[in-house]
mmCIF file of C-alpha atoms in Angstrom:
data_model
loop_
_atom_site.group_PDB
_atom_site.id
_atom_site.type_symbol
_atom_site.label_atom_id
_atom_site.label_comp_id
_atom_site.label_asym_id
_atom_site.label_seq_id
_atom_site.Cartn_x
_atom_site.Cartn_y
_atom_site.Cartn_z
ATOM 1 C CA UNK V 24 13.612 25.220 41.160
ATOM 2 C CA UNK V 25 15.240 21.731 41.751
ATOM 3 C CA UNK V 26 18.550 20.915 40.361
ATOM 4 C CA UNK V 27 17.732 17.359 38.104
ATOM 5 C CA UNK V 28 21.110 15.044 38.725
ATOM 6 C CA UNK V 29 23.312 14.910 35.801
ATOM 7 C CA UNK V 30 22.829 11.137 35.918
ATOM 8 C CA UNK V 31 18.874 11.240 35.042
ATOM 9 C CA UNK V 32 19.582 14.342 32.723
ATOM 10 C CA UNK V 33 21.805 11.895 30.951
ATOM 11 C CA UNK V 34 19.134 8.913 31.202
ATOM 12 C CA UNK V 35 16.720 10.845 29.582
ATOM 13 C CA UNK V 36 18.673 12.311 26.926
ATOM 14 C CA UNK V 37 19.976 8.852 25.956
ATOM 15 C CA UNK V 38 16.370 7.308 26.128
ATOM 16 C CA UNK V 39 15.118 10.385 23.710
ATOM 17 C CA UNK V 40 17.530 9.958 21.318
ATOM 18 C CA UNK V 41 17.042 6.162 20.711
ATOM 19 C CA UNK V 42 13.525 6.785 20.499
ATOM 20 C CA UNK V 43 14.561 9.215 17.690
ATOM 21 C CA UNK V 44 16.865 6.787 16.138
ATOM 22 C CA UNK V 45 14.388 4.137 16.315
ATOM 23 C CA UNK V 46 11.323 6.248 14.755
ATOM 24 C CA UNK V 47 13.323 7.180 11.861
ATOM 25 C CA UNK V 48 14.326 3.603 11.040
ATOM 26 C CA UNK V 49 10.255 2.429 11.616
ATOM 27 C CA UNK V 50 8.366 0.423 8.833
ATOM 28 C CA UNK V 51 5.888 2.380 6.657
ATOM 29 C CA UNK V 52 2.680 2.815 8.190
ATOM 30 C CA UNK V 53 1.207 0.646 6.066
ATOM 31 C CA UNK V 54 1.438 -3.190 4.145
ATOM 32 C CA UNK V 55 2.197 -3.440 0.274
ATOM 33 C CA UNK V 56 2.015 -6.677 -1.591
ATOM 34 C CA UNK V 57 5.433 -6.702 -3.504
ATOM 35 C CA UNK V 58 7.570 -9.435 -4.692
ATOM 36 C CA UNK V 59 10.884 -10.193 -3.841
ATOM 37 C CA UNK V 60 12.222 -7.539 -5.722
ATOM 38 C CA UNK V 61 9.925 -4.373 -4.285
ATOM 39 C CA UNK V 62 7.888 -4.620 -7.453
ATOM 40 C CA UNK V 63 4.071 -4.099 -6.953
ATOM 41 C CA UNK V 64 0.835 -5.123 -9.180
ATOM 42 C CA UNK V 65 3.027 -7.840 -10.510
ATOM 43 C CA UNK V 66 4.630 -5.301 -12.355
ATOM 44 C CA UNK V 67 1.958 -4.017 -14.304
ATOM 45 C CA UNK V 68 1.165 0.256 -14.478
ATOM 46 C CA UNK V 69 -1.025 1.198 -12.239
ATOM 47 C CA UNK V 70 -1.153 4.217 -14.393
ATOM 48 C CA UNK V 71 -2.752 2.608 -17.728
ATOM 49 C CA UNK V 72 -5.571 0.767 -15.153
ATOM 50 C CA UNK V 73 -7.209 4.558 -15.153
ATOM 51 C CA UNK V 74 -6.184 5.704 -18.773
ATOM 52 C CA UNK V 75 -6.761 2.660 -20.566
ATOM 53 C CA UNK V 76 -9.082 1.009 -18.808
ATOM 54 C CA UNK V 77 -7.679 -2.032 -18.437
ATOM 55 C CA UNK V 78 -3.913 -3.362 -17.124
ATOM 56 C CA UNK V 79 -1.044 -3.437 -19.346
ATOM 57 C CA UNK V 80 2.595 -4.281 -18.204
ATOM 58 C CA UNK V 81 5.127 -1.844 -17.578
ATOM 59 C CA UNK V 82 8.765 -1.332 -18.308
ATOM 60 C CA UNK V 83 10.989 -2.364 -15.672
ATOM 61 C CA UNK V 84 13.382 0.730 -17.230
ATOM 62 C CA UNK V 85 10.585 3.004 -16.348
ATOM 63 C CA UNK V 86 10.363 2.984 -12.319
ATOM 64 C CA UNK V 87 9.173 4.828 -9.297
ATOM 65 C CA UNK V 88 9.144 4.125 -5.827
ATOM 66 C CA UNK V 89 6.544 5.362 -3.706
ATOM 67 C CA UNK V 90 5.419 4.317 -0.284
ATOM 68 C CA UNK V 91 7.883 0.894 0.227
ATOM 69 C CA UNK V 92 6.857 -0.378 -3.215
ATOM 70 C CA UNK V 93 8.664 0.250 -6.849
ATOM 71 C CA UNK V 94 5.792 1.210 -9.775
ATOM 72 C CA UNK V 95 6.749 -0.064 -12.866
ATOM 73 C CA UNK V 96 5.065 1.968 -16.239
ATOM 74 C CA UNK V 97 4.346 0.910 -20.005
ATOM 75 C CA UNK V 98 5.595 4.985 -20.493
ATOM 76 C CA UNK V 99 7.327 7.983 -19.593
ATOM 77 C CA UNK V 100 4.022 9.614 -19.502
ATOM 78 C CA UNK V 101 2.539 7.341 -16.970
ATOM 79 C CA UNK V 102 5.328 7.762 -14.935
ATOM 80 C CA UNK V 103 5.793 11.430 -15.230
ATOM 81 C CA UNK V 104 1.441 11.213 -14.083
ATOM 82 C CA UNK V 105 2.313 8.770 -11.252
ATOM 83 C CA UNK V 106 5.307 10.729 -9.845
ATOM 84 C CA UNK V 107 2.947 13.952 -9.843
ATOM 85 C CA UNK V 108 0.642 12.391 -8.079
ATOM 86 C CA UNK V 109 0.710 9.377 -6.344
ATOM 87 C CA UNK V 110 -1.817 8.881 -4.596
ATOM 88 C CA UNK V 111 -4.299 8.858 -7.195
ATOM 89 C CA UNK V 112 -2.884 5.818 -9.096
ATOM 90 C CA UNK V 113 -1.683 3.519 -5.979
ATOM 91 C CA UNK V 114 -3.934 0.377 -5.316
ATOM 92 C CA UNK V 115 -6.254 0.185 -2.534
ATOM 93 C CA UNK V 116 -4.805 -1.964 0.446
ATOM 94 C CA UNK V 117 -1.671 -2.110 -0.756
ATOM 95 C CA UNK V 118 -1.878 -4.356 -3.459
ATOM 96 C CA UNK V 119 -3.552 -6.649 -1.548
ATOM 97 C CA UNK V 120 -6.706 -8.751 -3.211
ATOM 98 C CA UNK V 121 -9.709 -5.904 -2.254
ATOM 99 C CA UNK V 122 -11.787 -8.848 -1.568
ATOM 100 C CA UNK V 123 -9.364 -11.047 0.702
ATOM 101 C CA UNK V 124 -9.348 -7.696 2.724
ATOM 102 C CA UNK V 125 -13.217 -7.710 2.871
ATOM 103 C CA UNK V 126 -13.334 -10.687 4.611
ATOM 104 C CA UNK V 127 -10.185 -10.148 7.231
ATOM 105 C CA UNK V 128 -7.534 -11.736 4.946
ATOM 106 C CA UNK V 129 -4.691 -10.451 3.300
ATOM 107 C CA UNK V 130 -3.925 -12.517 -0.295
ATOM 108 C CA UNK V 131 -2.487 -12.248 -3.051
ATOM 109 C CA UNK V 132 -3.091 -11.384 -6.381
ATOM 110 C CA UNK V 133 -2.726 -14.043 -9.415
ATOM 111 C CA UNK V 134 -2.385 -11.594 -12.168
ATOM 112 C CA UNK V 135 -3.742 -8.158 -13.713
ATOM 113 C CA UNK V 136 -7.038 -8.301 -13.033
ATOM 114 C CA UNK V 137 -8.395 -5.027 -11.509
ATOM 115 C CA UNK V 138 -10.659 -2.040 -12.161
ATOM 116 C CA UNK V 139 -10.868 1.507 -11.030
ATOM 117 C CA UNK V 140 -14.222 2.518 -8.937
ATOM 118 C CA UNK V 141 -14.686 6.356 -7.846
ATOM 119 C CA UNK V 142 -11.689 6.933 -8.899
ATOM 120 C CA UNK V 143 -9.668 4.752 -6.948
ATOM 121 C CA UNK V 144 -7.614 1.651 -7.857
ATOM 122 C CA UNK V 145 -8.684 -2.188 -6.466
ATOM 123 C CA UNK V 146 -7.156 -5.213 -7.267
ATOM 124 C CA UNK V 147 -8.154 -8.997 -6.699
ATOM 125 C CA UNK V 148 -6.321 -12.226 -6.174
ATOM 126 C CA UNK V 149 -8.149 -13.726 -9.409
ATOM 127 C CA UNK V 150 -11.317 -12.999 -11.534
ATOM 128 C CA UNK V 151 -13.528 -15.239 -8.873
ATOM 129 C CA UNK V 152 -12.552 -13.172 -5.873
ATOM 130 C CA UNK V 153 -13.056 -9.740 -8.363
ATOM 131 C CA UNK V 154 -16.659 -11.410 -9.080
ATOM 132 C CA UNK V 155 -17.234 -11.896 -5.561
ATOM 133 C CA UNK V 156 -16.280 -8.043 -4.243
ATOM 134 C CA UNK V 157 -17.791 -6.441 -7.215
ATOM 135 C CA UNK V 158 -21.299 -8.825 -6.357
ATOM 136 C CA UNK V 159 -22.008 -6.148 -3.582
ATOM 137 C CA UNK V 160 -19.755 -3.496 -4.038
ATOM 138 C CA UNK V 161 -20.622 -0.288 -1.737
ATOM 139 C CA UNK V 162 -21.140 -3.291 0.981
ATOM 140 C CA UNK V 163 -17.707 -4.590 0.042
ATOM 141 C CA UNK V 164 -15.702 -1.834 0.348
ATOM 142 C CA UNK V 165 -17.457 -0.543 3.262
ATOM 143 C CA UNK V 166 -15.675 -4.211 5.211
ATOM 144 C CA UNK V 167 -12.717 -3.665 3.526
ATOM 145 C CA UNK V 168 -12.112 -0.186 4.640
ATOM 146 C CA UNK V 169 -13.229 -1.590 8.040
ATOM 147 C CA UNK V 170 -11.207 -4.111 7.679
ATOM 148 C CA UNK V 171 -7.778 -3.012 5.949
ATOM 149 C CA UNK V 172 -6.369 -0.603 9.376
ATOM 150 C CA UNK V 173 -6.244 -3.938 11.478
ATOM 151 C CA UNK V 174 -4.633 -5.874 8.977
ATOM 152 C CA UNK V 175 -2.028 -3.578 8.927
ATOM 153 C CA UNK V 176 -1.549 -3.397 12.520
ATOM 154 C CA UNK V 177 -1.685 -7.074 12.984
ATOM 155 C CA UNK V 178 0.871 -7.555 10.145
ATOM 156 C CA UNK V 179 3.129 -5.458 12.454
ATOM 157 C CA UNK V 180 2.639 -6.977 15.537
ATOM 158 C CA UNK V 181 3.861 -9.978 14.028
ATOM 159 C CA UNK V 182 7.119 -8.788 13.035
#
């Protein structure tokens, strides 16, 4: 068995560590739509969208953070069902208006508006765009879902 110099063994330990380092450090694998303070859904609870049926503002005392974005809740009970589970309260792509995403685009969202389908979140940049995606809906999300994985990957290319 060859002897490896101590110079490459010490190239390669240095070039596996900073990969390390630098993987740690990475951006989360996907986009949210927050403002400038982390918050996302323009700070209303994702939580009530599913138990009330329609949005209602949360308490910016009553906070989670989940996947690069901070959840704000109109109670502890929403909060204590968000922080059990996640993933069944977070908005499709991200935040992001579902129908911007349909088409390739990543907007914003005005206000509120939203609605839960299948049991999953999705939000639009105002009630025209919500029209719009919910016109065709299957068909809609279908492009979305198509769609959403290369916005995020675009999104970090650019950074």
């Amino acid at each position: 068995m060859k002897r490896v110099p101590p110079f490459l063994m010490s190239v390669f330990v240095a070039t596996v560590v900073f990969f390390s380092i630098n993987s740690t450090n990475a951006a989360p694998a996907t986009k949210v739509n927050v403002d400038s303070k982390g918050v996302i859904l323009k700070g209303y609870d994702a939580v009530a969208y599913f138990t009330q049926g329609k949005p209602v503002k949360g308490n910016p005392a009553i906070k989670s953070t989940h996947g690069g974005a901070t959840y704000l809740f109109a109670s502890a009970e929403n909060k204590a069902a968000f922080d059990k589970n996640p993933a069944k309260y977070v908005p499709q792509y991200g935040g992001f208006c579902a129908f911007g995403v349909s088409v390739g685009v990543l907007s914003d969202i005005e206000g509120p508006g939203g609605f839960v389908h299948n049991g999953k979140l999705y939000v639009c940049g105002d009630e025209a765009a919500e029209k719009s995606f919910r016109s065709d809906l299957k068909r809609n999300i279908a492009k979305a879902d198509a769609n959403w994985p290369k916005l995020v990957a675009s999104q970090s290319a650019k950074r």
